[in-house]
């Protein structure tokens, strides 16, 4: 099932919207991230798996594909851990749909704790401008 969660990224001093699309489908158990992720974003799969399990949810034993759009802009840091985890849970039917005007940003600890990230002020301003 396809789910999406809006997020934000910082480029210079400005923030821009990033749509985190997550497809949870039958197939080999694979977790892949596309859309120009850096190493920290590619590693998010391990943090997301552990955070979901240690928060009392179940990690789907399915093929999970994450697309960070727009695909032509480099995505950096652990900012997308939280929206990816939400997308996995939405795509697997483990949580209720999110409000339309909702954006998520945050690093996840292995225990599911949301940790602080840098660039929150421009992200908050960007989210407000985007509605």
mmCIF file with all atom_site columns, C-alpha atoms in Angstrom:
data_model
loop_
_atom_site.group_PDB
_atom_site.id
_atom_site.type_symbol
_atom_site.label_atom_id
_atom_site.label_alt_id
_atom_site.label_comp_id
_atom_site.label_asym_id
_atom_site.label_entity_id
_atom_site.label_seq_id
_atom_site.pdbx_PDB_ins_code
_atom_site.Cartn_x
_atom_site.Cartn_y
_atom_site.Cartn_z
_atom_site.occupancy
_atom_site.B_iso_or_equiv
_atom_site.pdbx_formal_charge
_atom_site.auth_seq_id
_atom_site.auth_comp_id
_atom_site.auth_asym_id
_atom_site.auth_atom_id
_atom_site.pdbx_PDB_model_num
ATOM 1   C CA . UNK A 1 1   ? 0.000  0.000   0.000  1.00 0.00 ? 1   UNK A CA 1
ATOM 2   C CA . UNK A 1 2   ? 1.243  3.485   -0.808 1.00 0.00 ? 2   UNK A CA 1
ATOM 3   C CA . UNK A 1 3   ? 1.448  6.199   1.842  1.00 0.00 ? 3   UNK A CA 1
ATOM 4   C CA . UNK A 1 4   ? 2.980  9.649   1.899  1.00 0.00 ? 4   UNK A CA 1
ATOM 5   C CA . UNK A 1 5   ? 4.106  12.023  4.622  1.00 0.00 ? 5   UNK A CA 1
ATOM 6   C CA . UNK A 1 6   ? 5.212  15.578  4.008  1.00 0.00 ? 6   UNK A CA 1
ATOM 7   C CA . UNK A 1 7   ? 8.541  16.670  5.447  1.00 0.00 ? 7   UNK A CA 1
ATOM 8   C CA . UNK A 1 8   ? 11.045 19.454  4.919  1.00 0.00 ? 8   UNK A CA 1
ATOM 9   C CA . UNK A 1 9   ? 14.727 19.819  4.174  1.00 0.00 ? 9   UNK A CA 1
ATOM 10  C CA . UNK A 1 10  ? 17.087 22.770  4.402  1.00 0.00 ? 10  UNK A CA 1
ATOM 11  C CA . UNK A 1 11  ? 19.073 24.112  1.479  1.00 0.00 ? 11  UNK A CA 1
ATOM 12  C CA . UNK A 1 12  ? 21.266 27.029  2.558  1.00 0.00 ? 12  UNK A CA 1
ATOM 13  C CA . UNK A 1 13  ? 19.060 29.106  4.863  1.00 0.00 ? 13  UNK A CA 1
ATOM 14  C CA . UNK A 1 14  ? 15.769 28.127  3.231  1.00 0.00 ? 14  UNK A CA 1
ATOM 15  C CA . UNK A 1 15  ? 13.597 25.066  3.638  1.00 0.00 ? 15  UNK A CA 1
ATOM 16  C CA . UNK A 1 16  ? 11.727 23.208  0.931  1.00 0.00 ? 16  UNK A CA 1
ATOM 17  C CA . UNK A 1 17  ? 9.017  20.567  1.046  1.00 0.00 ? 17  UNK A CA 1
ATOM 18  C CA . UNK A 1 18  ? 9.941  16.927  0.607  1.00 0.00 ? 18  UNK A CA 1
ATOM 19  C CA . UNK A 1 19  ? 7.247  14.345  -0.008 1.00 0.00 ? 19  UNK A CA 1
ATOM 20  C CA . UNK A 1 20  ? 8.188  11.048  1.606  1.00 0.00 ? 20  UNK A CA 1
ATOM 21  C CA . UNK A 1 21  ? 6.413  8.334   -0.383 1.00 0.00 ? 21  UNK A CA 1
ATOM 22  C CA . UNK A 1 22  ? 6.457  4.843   1.108  1.00 0.00 ? 22  UNK A CA 1
ATOM 23  C CA . UNK A 1 23  ? 5.295  1.735   -0.723 1.00 0.00 ? 23  UNK A CA 1
ATOM 24  C CA . UNK A 1 24  ? 4.768  -1.358  1.430  1.00 0.00 ? 24  UNK A CA 1
ATOM 25  C CA . UNK A 1 25  ? 4.156  -4.313  -0.878 1.00 0.00 ? 25  UNK A CA 1
ATOM 26  C CA . UNK A 1 26  ? 4.482  -8.096  -1.034 1.00 0.00 ? 26  UNK A CA 1
ATOM 27  C CA . UNK A 1 27  ? 7.849  -9.420  -2.097 1.00 0.00 ? 27  UNK A CA 1
ATOM 28  C CA . UNK A 1 28  ? 11.334 -10.012 -0.788 1.00 0.00 ? 28  UNK A CA 1
ATOM 29  C CA . UNK A 1 29  ? 12.044 -8.240  2.488  1.00 0.00 ? 29  UNK A CA 1
ATOM 30  C CA . UNK A 1 30  ? 13.991 -5.225  1.253  1.00 0.00 ? 30  UNK A CA 1
ATOM 31  C CA . UNK A 1 31  ? 14.164 -1.639  2.525  1.00 0.00 ? 31  UNK A CA 1
ATOM 32  C CA . UNK A 1 32  ? 15.347 0.808   -0.132 1.00 0.00 ? 32  UNK A CA 1
ATOM 33  C CA . UNK A 1 33  ? 15.507 4.606   -0.196 1.00 0.00 ? 33  UNK A CA 1
ATOM 34  C CA . UNK A 1 34  ? 15.645 6.532   -3.480 1.00 0.00 ? 34  UNK A CA 1
ATOM 35  C CA . UNK A 1 35  ? 15.608 10.240  -4.301 1.00 0.00 ? 35  UNK A CA 1
ATOM 36  C CA . UNK A 1 36  ? 19.267 11.312  -3.860 1.00 0.00 ? 36  UNK A CA 1
ATOM 37  C CA . UNK A 1 37  ? 19.726 10.295  -0.203 1.00 0.00 ? 37  UNK A CA 1
ATOM 38  C CA . UNK A 1 38  ? 23.083 10.805  1.504  1.00 0.00 ? 38  UNK A CA 1
ATOM 39  C CA . UNK A 1 39  ? 24.645 8.129   3.734  1.00 0.00 ? 39  UNK A CA 1
ATOM 40  C CA . UNK A 1 40  ? 22.695 9.209   6.850  1.00 0.00 ? 40  UNK A CA 1
ATOM 41  C CA . UNK A 1 41  ? 19.401 8.986   4.960  1.00 0.00 ? 41  UNK A CA 1
ATOM 42  C CA . UNK A 1 42  ? 20.299 5.579   3.472  1.00 0.00 ? 42  UNK A CA 1
ATOM 43  C CA . UNK A 1 43  ? 21.073 4.340   7.001  1.00 0.00 ? 43  UNK A CA 1
ATOM 44  C CA . UNK A 1 44  ? 17.622 5.416   8.182  1.00 0.00 ? 44  UNK A CA 1
ATOM 45  C CA . UNK A 1 45  ? 16.277 1.951   7.373  1.00 0.00 ? 45  UNK A CA 1
ATOM 46  C CA . UNK A 1 46  ? 18.064 0.409   10.333 1.00 0.00 ? 46  UNK A CA 1
ATOM 47  C CA . UNK A 1 47  ? 16.998 3.184   12.724 1.00 0.00 ? 47  UNK A CA 1
ATOM 48  C CA . UNK A 1 48  ? 13.402 3.025   11.478 1.00 0.00 ? 48  UNK A CA 1
ATOM 49  C CA . UNK A 1 49  ? 13.218 -0.786  11.813 1.00 0.00 ? 49  UNK A CA 1
ATOM 50  C CA . UNK A 1 50  ? 14.475 -0.729  15.400 1.00 0.00 ? 50  UNK A CA 1
ATOM 51  C CA . UNK A 1 51  ? 12.384 2.303   16.390 1.00 0.00 ? 51  UNK A CA 1
ATOM 52  C CA . UNK A 1 52  ? 9.179  0.758   15.046 1.00 0.00 ? 52  UNK A CA 1
ATOM 53  C CA . UNK A 1 53  ? 9.793  -2.568  16.832 1.00 0.00 ? 53  UNK A CA 1
ATOM 54  C CA . UNK A 1 54  ? 10.866 -0.941  20.107 1.00 0.00 ? 54  UNK A CA 1
ATOM 55  C CA . UNK A 1 55  ? 7.814  1.353   20.090 1.00 0.00 ? 55  UNK A CA 1
ATOM 56  C CA . UNK A 1 56  ? 5.397  -1.566  20.226 1.00 0.00 ? 56  UNK A CA 1
ATOM 57  C CA . UNK A 1 57  ? 4.560  -1.742  16.509 1.00 0.00 ? 57  UNK A CA 1
ATOM 58  C CA . UNK A 1 58  ? 5.562  -4.485  14.115 1.00 0.00 ? 58  UNK A CA 1
ATOM 59  C CA . UNK A 1 59  ? 7.933  -3.930  11.230 1.00 0.00 ? 59  UNK A CA 1
ATOM 60  C CA . UNK A 1 60  ? 6.222  -5.325  8.129  1.00 0.00 ? 60  UNK A CA 1
ATOM 61  C CA . UNK A 1 61  ? 7.984  -8.344  6.622  1.00 0.00 ? 61  UNK A CA 1
ATOM 62  C CA . UNK A 1 62  ? 7.505  -6.906  3.136  1.00 0.00 ? 62  UNK A CA 1
ATOM 63  C CA . UNK A 1 63  ? 9.256  -4.973  0.404  1.00 0.00 ? 63  UNK A CA 1
ATOM 64  C CA . UNK A 1 64  ? 9.499  -1.307  1.453  1.00 0.00 ? 64  UNK A CA 1
ATOM 65  C CA . UNK A 1 65  ? 10.457 1.358   -1.052 1.00 0.00 ? 65  UNK A CA 1
ATOM 66  C CA . UNK A 1 66  ? 10.899 4.965   0.081  1.00 0.00 ? 66  UNK A CA 1
ATOM 67  C CA . UNK A 1 67  ? 11.011 7.800   -2.444 1.00 0.00 ? 67  UNK A CA 1
ATOM 68  C CA . UNK A 1 68  ? 12.088 11.278  -1.336 1.00 0.00 ? 68  UNK A CA 1
ATOM 69  C CA . UNK A 1 69  ? 10.647 13.783  -3.807 1.00 0.00 ? 69  UNK A CA 1
ATOM 70  C CA . UNK A 1 70  ? 11.809 15.941  -5.456 1.00 0.00 ? 70  UNK A CA 1
ATOM 71  C CA . UNK A 1 71  ? 14.315 13.338  -6.626 1.00 0.00 ? 71  UNK A CA 1
ATOM 72  C CA . UNK A 1 72  ? 16.720 15.850  -8.170 1.00 0.00 ? 72  UNK A CA 1
ATOM 73  C CA . UNK A 1 73  ? 17.731 17.477  -4.858 1.00 0.00 ? 73  UNK A CA 1
ATOM 74  C CA . UNK A 1 74  ? 20.219 15.880  -2.421 1.00 0.00 ? 74  UNK A CA 1
ATOM 75  C CA . UNK A 1 75  ? 18.666 14.901  0.941  1.00 0.00 ? 75  UNK A CA 1
ATOM 76  C CA . UNK A 1 76  ? 20.950 15.042  3.974  1.00 0.00 ? 76  UNK A CA 1
ATOM 77  C CA . UNK A 1 77  ? 20.952 13.957  7.593  1.00 0.00 ? 77  UNK A CA 1
ATOM 78  C CA . UNK A 1 78  ? 18.593 11.941  9.779  1.00 0.00 ? 78  UNK A CA 1
ATOM 79  C CA . UNK A 1 79  ? 15.705 14.420  9.311  1.00 0.00 ? 79  UNK A CA 1
ATOM 80  C CA . UNK A 1 80  ? 13.605 11.868  7.439  1.00 0.00 ? 80  UNK A CA 1
ATOM 81  C CA . UNK A 1 81  ? 13.614 9.058   10.046 1.00 0.00 ? 81  UNK A CA 1
ATOM 82  C CA . UNK A 1 82  ? 10.273 10.107  11.565 1.00 0.00 ? 82  UNK A CA 1
ATOM 83  C CA . UNK A 1 83  ? 8.362  10.665  8.304  1.00 0.00 ? 83  UNK A CA 1
ATOM 84  C CA . UNK A 1 84  ? 9.721  7.383   6.905  1.00 0.00 ? 84  UNK A CA 1
ATOM 85  C CA . UNK A 1 85  ? 8.581  5.497   10.027 1.00 0.00 ? 85  UNK A CA 1
ATOM 86  C CA . UNK A 1 86  ? 5.153  7.131   9.845  1.00 0.00 ? 86  UNK A CA 1
ATOM 87  C CA . UNK A 1 87  ? 4.929  6.219   6.159  1.00 0.00 ? 87  UNK A CA 1
ATOM 88  C CA . UNK A 1 88  ? 5.796  2.580   6.897  1.00 0.00 ? 88  UNK A CA 1
ATOM 89  C CA . UNK A 1 89  ? 3.122  2.392   9.609  1.00 0.00 ? 89  UNK A CA 1
ATOM 90  C CA . UNK A 1 90  ? 0.548  4.116   7.378  1.00 0.00 ? 90  UNK A CA 1
ATOM 91  C CA . UNK A 1 91  ? 1.409  1.900   4.417  1.00 0.00 ? 91  UNK A CA 1
ATOM 92  C CA . UNK A 1 92  ? 1.013  -1.200  6.560  1.00 0.00 ? 92  UNK A CA 1
ATOM 93  C CA . UNK A 1 93  ? -2.290 -0.002  8.057  1.00 0.00 ? 93  UNK A CA 1
ATOM 94  C CA . UNK A 1 94  ? -0.933 0.203   11.615 1.00 0.00 ? 94  UNK A CA 1
ATOM 95  C CA . UNK A 1 95  ? -1.932 3.832   12.212 1.00 0.00 ? 95  UNK A CA 1
ATOM 96  C CA . UNK A 1 96  ? -4.707 6.210   11.242 1.00 0.00 ? 96  UNK A CA 1
ATOM 97  C CA . UNK A 1 97  ? -4.324 8.655   8.330  1.00 0.00 ? 97  UNK A CA 1
ATOM 98  C CA . UNK A 1 98  ? -2.537 11.906  9.151  1.00 0.00 ? 98  UNK A CA 1
ATOM 99  C CA . UNK A 1 99  ? -4.193 15.335  8.869  1.00 0.00 ? 99  UNK A CA 1
ATOM 100 C CA . UNK A 1 100 ? -3.851 16.957  5.440  1.00 0.00 ? 100 UNK A CA 1
ATOM 101 C CA . UNK A 1 101 ? -1.785 19.900  6.713  1.00 0.00 ? 101 UNK A CA 1
ATOM 102 C CA . UNK A 1 102 ? 0.810  17.831  8.576  1.00 0.00 ? 102 UNK A CA 1
ATOM 103 C CA . UNK A 1 103 ? 4.574  17.652  8.195  1.00 0.00 ? 103 UNK A CA 1
ATOM 104 C CA . UNK A 1 104 ? 7.044  15.566  10.181 1.00 0.00 ? 104 UNK A CA 1
ATOM 105 C CA . UNK A 1 105 ? 10.798 15.896  10.695 1.00 0.00 ? 105 UNK A CA 1
ATOM 106 C CA . UNK A 1 106 ? 13.023 14.176  13.210 1.00 0.00 ? 106 UNK A CA 1
ATOM 107 C CA . UNK A 1 107 ? 15.727 11.650  13.911 1.00 0.00 ? 107 UNK A CA 1
ATOM 108 C CA . UNK A 1 108 ? 14.654 8.454   15.642 1.00 0.00 ? 108 UNK A CA 1
ATOM 109 C CA . UNK A 1 109 ? 16.586 6.699   18.363 1.00 0.00 ? 109 UNK A CA 1
ATOM 110 C CA . UNK A 1 110 ? 16.583 2.907   18.321 1.00 0.00 ? 110 UNK A CA 1
ATOM 111 C CA . UNK A 1 111 ? 14.095 3.021   21.207 1.00 0.00 ? 111 UNK A CA 1
ATOM 112 C CA . UNK A 1 112 ? 11.654 5.123   19.140 1.00 0.00 ? 112 UNK A CA 1
ATOM 113 C CA . UNK A 1 113 ? 12.537 8.403   20.826 1.00 0.00 ? 113 UNK A CA 1
ATOM 114 C CA . UNK A 1 114 ? 12.364 11.457  18.533 1.00 0.00 ? 114 UNK A CA 1
ATOM 115 C CA . UNK A 1 115 ? 15.668 13.305  18.719 1.00 0.00 ? 115 UNK A CA 1
ATOM 116 C CA . UNK A 1 116 ? 16.411 16.924  17.830 1.00 0.00 ? 116 UNK A CA 1
ATOM 117 C CA . UNK A 1 117 ? 17.661 17.858  14.379 1.00 0.00 ? 117 UNK A CA 1
ATOM 118 C CA . UNK A 1 118 ? 19.343 20.967  13.021 1.00 0.00 ? 118 UNK A CA 1
ATOM 119 C CA . UNK A 1 119 ? 17.516 23.459  10.819 1.00 0.00 ? 119 UNK A CA 1
ATOM 120 C CA . UNK A 1 120 ? 14.169 23.319  12.618 1.00 0.00 ? 120 UNK A CA 1
ATOM 121 C CA . UNK A 1 121 ? 13.503 27.071  12.435 1.00 0.00 ? 121 UNK A CA 1
ATOM 122 C CA . UNK A 1 122 ? 13.671 27.330  8.624  1.00 0.00 ? 122 UNK A CA 1
ATOM 123 C CA . UNK A 1 123 ? 11.681 24.075  8.416  1.00 0.00 ? 123 UNK A CA 1
ATOM 124 C CA . UNK A 1 124 ? 8.933  25.471  10.643 1.00 0.00 ? 124 UNK A CA 1
ATOM 125 C CA . UNK A 1 125 ? 8.817  28.673  8.593  1.00 0.00 ? 125 UNK A CA 1
ATOM 126 C CA . UNK A 1 126 ? 8.750  26.648  5.368  1.00 0.00 ? 126 UNK A CA 1
ATOM 127 C CA . UNK A 1 127 ? 5.917  24.484  6.682  1.00 0.00 ? 127 UNK A CA 1
ATOM 128 C CA . UNK A 1 128 ? 3.924  27.567  7.625  1.00 0.00 ? 128 UNK A CA 1
ATOM 129 C CA . UNK A 1 129 ? 4.446  29.090  4.182  1.00 0.00 ? 129 UNK A CA 1
ATOM 130 C CA . UNK A 1 130 ? 3.374  25.832  2.529  1.00 0.00 ? 130 UNK A CA 1
ATOM 131 C CA . UNK A 1 131 ? 0.176  25.753  4.569  1.00 0.00 ? 131 UNK A CA 1
#
